[in-house]
Amino acid sequence: PGARGVVTGHHSQPEHVLFSRHDRLPGGARPEKFDTVICASAVSAKLLVDAGYAGSVRVIHPALPDYFAPAKKQLRITFGPGKLPIESAAVMGAFRQMFPQHAAIEWCPVMNLERRGLAKVLSESAVYAAFCNLESLSLSILEAMKSGCIVVGDYGGGGAEYATERNGLWVQASHVVEFSRKLSDAVNVFLRDSANNRLSIEGIRTAEKFSAKAFRDDLTAFWSDRVRK
């Protein structure tokens, strides 16, 4: 009696959901019924605190399934246009206009795929163009990294948790010309160094930190601490 619960923030949609109407909170939970929010990243945790949430916040990174893994690569740019369709179309058009030598490269949009199907597409793609927006963690980027893609683009806020100049070529989605140039750079890196390029190798190393073991350990520690209180 009187115990209060825990709300988990979604790994890709930010904790903005907690600022909406009470009846839209996860599972219909009401703020007075929980005292802790589990966030997928420190970025989303800071967002909650800065926006005035006064309860407890705990960061637990999600795990990436093992079926996200590199396979034989083909020179293809895979991208998710769902959140930023205008920007993704603009970048694709500019890239083809600015770099006619790469105009024949396939652009593969991924939307509404089940997760294993997405993993197969990413495993065979040389480049992933990220058009993320208002993300808690940008899990799609981590999936692409674990699949050995060279990642180019916008990490949508949440990717600041792990994005560095060593594991990707980062640029805001609205910076269409610079985005196109970085895509060309990624293509040239792949043509020169194939799948064993430094960006892909560092990306895989980054994604491997989001393991099932790390997730279990963090979750176990959280509940152990909570039970002791």
GROMACS .gro file of C-alpha atoms in nm:
model
  229
    1PRO     CA    1   0.000   0.000   0.000
    2GLY     CA    2   0.124   0.345  -0.091
    3ALA     CA    3   0.401   0.202  -0.313
    4ARG     CA    4   0.476   0.404  -0.622
    5GLY     CA    5   0.582   0.266  -0.958
    6VAL     CA    6   0.835   0.313  -1.235
    7VAL     CA    7   0.783   0.448  -1.586
    8THR     CA    8   1.021   0.362  -1.867
    9GLY     CA    9   1.093   0.605  -2.149
   10HIS     CA   10   1.095   0.460  -2.502
   11HIS     CA   11   1.438   0.410  -2.658
   12SER     CA   12   1.364   0.613  -2.972
   13GLN     CA   13   1.087   0.854  -2.877
   14PRO     CA   14   1.200   1.103  -2.614
   15GLU     CA   15   1.044   1.158  -2.279
   16HIS     CA   16   0.826   1.435  -2.426
   17VAL     CA   17   0.548   1.181  -2.376
   18LEU     CA   18   0.566   1.257  -2.006
   19PHE     CA   19   0.476   1.619  -2.078
   20SER     CA   20   0.153   1.525  -2.256
   21ARG     CA   21  -0.191   1.459  -2.108
   22HIS     CA   22  -0.195   1.210  -1.821
   23ASP     CA   23  -0.410   0.964  -2.012
   24ARG     CA   24  -0.137   0.938  -2.277
   25LEU     CA   25   0.135   0.829  -2.039
   26PRO     CA   26   0.273   0.475  -2.083
   27GLY     CA   27   0.021   0.217  -1.966
   28GLY     CA   28  -0.216   0.494  -1.855
   29ALA     CA   29   0.009   0.572  -1.555
   30ARG     CA   30  -0.054   0.899  -1.374
   31PRO     CA   31   0.236   1.109  -1.241
   32GLU     CA   32   0.124   1.070  -0.881
   33LYS     CA   33   0.146   0.693  -0.920
   34PHE     CA   34   0.518   0.673  -1.002
   35ASP     CA   35   0.833   0.820  -0.853
   36THR     CA   36   1.102   0.706  -1.097
   37VAL     CA   37   1.155   0.730  -1.471
   38ILE     CA   38   1.398   0.500  -1.651
   39CYS     CA   39   1.554   0.676  -1.949
   40ALA     CA   40   1.746   0.528  -2.240
   41SER     CA   41   2.019   0.793  -2.225
   42ALA     CA   42   2.165   1.069  -2.014
   43VAL     CA   43   2.045   1.309  -2.284
   44SER     CA   44   1.680   1.222  -2.225
   45ALA     CA   45   1.732   1.216  -1.848
   46LYS     CA   46   1.869   1.571  -1.860
   47LEU     CA   47   1.574   1.675  -2.074
   48LEU     CA   48   1.333   1.557  -1.807
   49VAL     CA   49   1.519   1.730  -1.524
   50ASP     CA   50   1.562   2.054  -1.718
   51ALA     CA   51   1.190   2.052  -1.798
   52GLY     CA   52   1.108   2.039  -1.428
   53TYR     CA   53   1.058   1.673  -1.347
   54ALA     CA   54   1.145   1.642  -0.977
   55GLY     CA   55   1.135   1.266  -0.931
   56SER     CA   56   1.412   1.011  -0.957
   57VAL     CA   57   1.565   0.945  -1.299
   58ARG     CA   58   1.777   0.641  -1.387
   59VAL     CA   59   1.961   0.577  -1.715
   60ILE     CA   60   1.957   0.220  -1.846
   61HIS     CA   61   2.076   0.167  -2.201
   62PRO     CA   62   1.882  -0.085  -2.412
   63ALA     CA   63   2.047  -0.394  -2.557
   64LEU     CA   64   2.112  -0.450  -2.927
   65PRO     CA   65   2.022  -0.801  -3.051
   66ASP     CA   66   2.305  -1.014  -3.186
   67TYR     CA   67   2.137  -1.049  -3.526
   68PHE     CA   68   2.251  -0.694  -3.603
   69ALA     CA   69   2.589  -0.787  -3.752
   70PRO     CA   70   2.785  -0.719  -4.071
   71ALA     CA   71   2.743  -0.938  -4.378
   72LYS     CA   72   2.882  -0.907  -4.729
   73LYS     CA   73   2.850  -0.538  -4.809
   74GLN     CA   74   2.722  -0.372  -5.124
   75LEU     CA   75   2.758  -0.006  -5.211
   76ARG     CA   76   2.414   0.110  -5.106
   77ILE     CA   77   2.287   0.401  -4.895
   78THR     CA   78   2.017   0.288  -4.654
   79PHE     CA   79   1.810   0.550  -4.475
   80GLY     CA   80   1.494   0.596  -4.270
   81PRO     CA   81   1.294   0.886  -4.416
   82GLY     CA   82   1.001   0.859  -4.176
   83LYS     CA   83   1.078   1.143  -3.935
   84LEU     CA   84   1.236   1.387  -4.181
   85PRO     CA   85   1.095   1.306  -4.527
   86ILE     CA   86   1.157   1.653  -4.670
   87GLU     CA   87   1.519   1.667  -4.556
   88SER     CA   88   1.595   1.313  -4.672
   89ALA     CA   89   1.451   1.382  -5.018
   90ALA     CA   90   1.649   1.705  -5.040
   91VAL     CA   91   1.975   1.535  -4.943
   92MET     CA   92   1.920   1.251  -5.190
   93GLY     CA   93   1.856   1.497  -5.472
   94ALA     CA   94   2.151   1.719  -5.383
   95PHE     CA   95   2.385   1.421  -5.351
   96ARG     CA   96   2.298   1.298  -5.699
   97GLN     CA   97   2.332   1.648  -5.845
   98MET     CA   98   2.661   1.730  -5.672
   99PHE     CA   99   2.828   1.393  -5.728
  100PRO     CA  100   2.719   1.252  -6.064
  101GLN     CA  101   2.987   0.984  -6.034
  102HIS     CA  102   2.780   0.841  -5.747
  103ALA     CA  103   2.437   0.903  -5.899
  104ALA     CA  104   2.379   0.535  -5.974
  105ILE     CA  105   2.422   0.428  -5.612
  106GLU     CA  106   2.103   0.275  -5.476
  107TRP     CA  107   1.917   0.457  -5.197
  108CYS     CA  108   1.724   0.204  -4.989
  109PRO     CA  109   1.447   0.348  -4.767
  110VAL     CA  110   1.358   0.141  -4.461
  111MET     CA  111   1.016   0.191  -4.307
  112ASN     CA  112   0.784  -0.043  -4.120
  113LEU     CA  113   1.022  -0.339  -4.142
  114GLU     CA  114   1.020  -0.601  -3.871
  115ARG     CA  115   1.346  -0.588  -3.682
  116ARG     CA  116   1.515  -0.895  -3.831
  117GLY     CA  117   1.432  -0.773  -4.179
  118LEU     CA  118   1.586  -0.437  -4.097
  119ALA     CA  119   1.896  -0.613  -3.964
  120LYS     CA  120   1.938  -0.796  -4.295
  121VAL     CA  121   1.916  -0.476  -4.498
  122LEU     CA  122   2.164  -0.297  -4.272
  123SER     CA  123   2.403  -0.592  -4.268
  124GLU     CA  124   2.439  -0.568  -4.647
  125SER     CA  125   2.454  -0.185  -4.673
  126ALA     CA  126   2.779   0.008  -4.690
  127VAL     CA  127   2.638   0.343  -4.577
  128TYR     CA  128   2.356   0.449  -4.344
  129ALA     CA  129   2.220   0.802  -4.379
  130ALA     CA  130   2.070   0.908  -4.046
  131PHE     CA  131   1.771   1.143  -4.045
  132CYS     CA  132   1.690   1.133  -3.675
  133ASN     CA  133   1.483   1.388  -3.488
  134LEU     CA  134   1.396   1.437  -3.119
  135GLU     CA  135   1.544   1.104  -3.015
  136SER     CA  136   1.610   0.960  -2.672
  137LEU     CA  137   1.902   0.750  -2.798
  138SER     CA  138   1.880   0.718  -3.178
  139LEU     CA  139   1.873   0.340  -3.159
  140SER     CA  140   1.855   0.315  -3.538
  141ILE     CA  141   2.207   0.456  -3.560
  142LEU     CA  142   2.340   0.203  -3.312
  143GLU     CA  143   2.175  -0.076  -3.511
  144ALA     CA  144   2.346   0.053  -3.826
  145MET     CA  145   2.679   0.077  -3.645
  146LYS     CA  146   2.651  -0.279  -3.514
  147SER     CA  147   2.574  -0.389  -3.869
  148GLY     CA  148   2.901  -0.239  -3.991
  149CYS     CA  149   2.758   0.058  -4.183
  150ILE     CA  150   2.942   0.385  -4.223
  151VAL     CA  151   2.699   0.623  -4.052
  152VAL     CA  152   2.646   0.973  -4.188
  153GLY     CA  153   2.405   1.237  -4.072
  154ASP     CA  154   2.192   1.369  -3.790
  155TYR     CA  155   2.180   1.183  -3.457
  156GLY     CA  156   1.869   1.370  -3.347
  157GLY     CA  157   1.986   1.475  -3.002
  158GLY     CA  158   2.001   1.138  -2.828
  159GLY     CA  159   2.300   1.021  -3.028
  160ALA     CA  160   2.515   1.271  -2.840
  161GLU     CA  161   2.540   0.987  -2.587
  162TYR     CA  162   2.791   0.805  -2.809
  163ALA     CA  163   2.857   0.996  -3.135
  164THR     CA  164   3.219   1.099  -3.195
  165GLU     CA  165   3.426   1.204  -3.494
  166ARG     CA  166   3.574   0.852  -3.491
  167ASN     CA  167   3.253   0.654  -3.535
  168GLY     CA  168   3.052   0.864  -3.781
  169LEU     CA  169   3.031   1.166  -4.009
  170TRP     CA  170   2.784   1.390  -3.827
  171VAL     CA  171   2.586   1.678  -3.973
  172GLN     CA  172   2.242   1.829  -3.917
  173ALA     CA  173   1.978   1.700  -4.158
  174SER     CA  174   1.887   2.055  -4.264
  175HIS     CA  175   2.244   2.122  -4.382
  176VAL     CA  176   2.175   1.959  -4.715
  177VAL     CA  177   2.495   2.047  -4.901
  178GLU     CA  178   2.727   1.947  -4.616
  179PHE     CA  179   2.528   1.628  -4.561
  180SER     CA  180   2.573   1.541  -4.929
  181ARG     CA  181   2.947   1.605  -4.911
  182LYS     CA  182   2.982   1.380  -4.609
  183LEU     CA  183   2.788   1.106  -4.787
  184SER     CA  184   3.033   1.132  -5.075
  185ASP     CA  185   3.318   1.108  -4.825
  186ALA     CA  186   3.163   0.792  -4.681
  187VAL     CA  187   3.125   0.637  -5.026
  188ASN     CA  188   3.489   0.712  -5.105
  189VAL     CA  189   3.601   0.562  -4.773
  190PHE     CA  190   3.414   0.241  -4.856
  191LEU     CA  191   3.551   0.230  -5.211
  192ARG     CA  192   3.903   0.271  -5.075
  193ASP     CA  193   3.895   0.056  -4.762
  194SER     CA  194   3.588  -0.166  -4.808
  195ALA     CA  195   3.410  -0.293  -4.496
  196ASN     CA  196   3.731  -0.279  -4.292
  197ASN     CA  197   3.735   0.100  -4.284
  198ARG     CA  198   3.806   0.285  -3.961
  199LEU     CA  199   3.458   0.438  -3.928
  200SER     CA  200   3.282   0.102  -3.949
  201ILE     CA  201   3.525  -0.062  -3.710
  202GLU     CA  202   3.485   0.215  -3.452
  203GLY     CA  203   3.108   0.211  -3.500
  204ILE     CA  204   3.095  -0.161  -3.423
  205ARG     CA  205   3.303  -0.104  -3.111
  206THR     CA  206   3.062   0.168  -3.001
  207ALA     CA  207   2.752  -0.043  -3.057
  208GLU     CA  208   2.899  -0.344  -2.875
  209LYS     CA  209   2.881  -0.145  -2.552
  210PHE     CA  210   2.501  -0.178  -2.574
  211SER     CA  211   2.506  -0.548  -2.498
  212ALA     CA  212   2.250  -0.779  -2.341
  213LYS     CA  213   2.486  -0.833  -2.047
  214ALA     CA  214   2.526  -0.460  -1.983
  215PHE     CA  215   2.148  -0.417  -1.997
  216ARG     CA  216   2.087  -0.704  -1.755
  217ASP     CA  217   2.353  -0.578  -1.516
  218ASP     CA  218   2.212  -0.224  -1.514
  219LEU     CA  219   1.854  -0.342  -1.473
  220THR     CA  220   1.948  -0.583  -1.195
  221ALA     CA  221   2.135  -0.308  -1.013
  222PHE     CA  222   1.838  -0.074  -1.045
  223TRP     CA  223   1.586  -0.318  -0.899
  224SER     CA  224   1.828  -0.432  -0.629
  225ASP     CA  225   1.870  -0.072  -0.518
  226ARG     CA  226   1.496  -0.017  -0.526
  227VAL     CA  227   1.417  -0.329  -0.321
  228ARG     CA  228   1.666  -0.222  -0.054
  229LYS     CA  229   1.501   0.119  -0.014
   0.00000   0.00000   0.00000
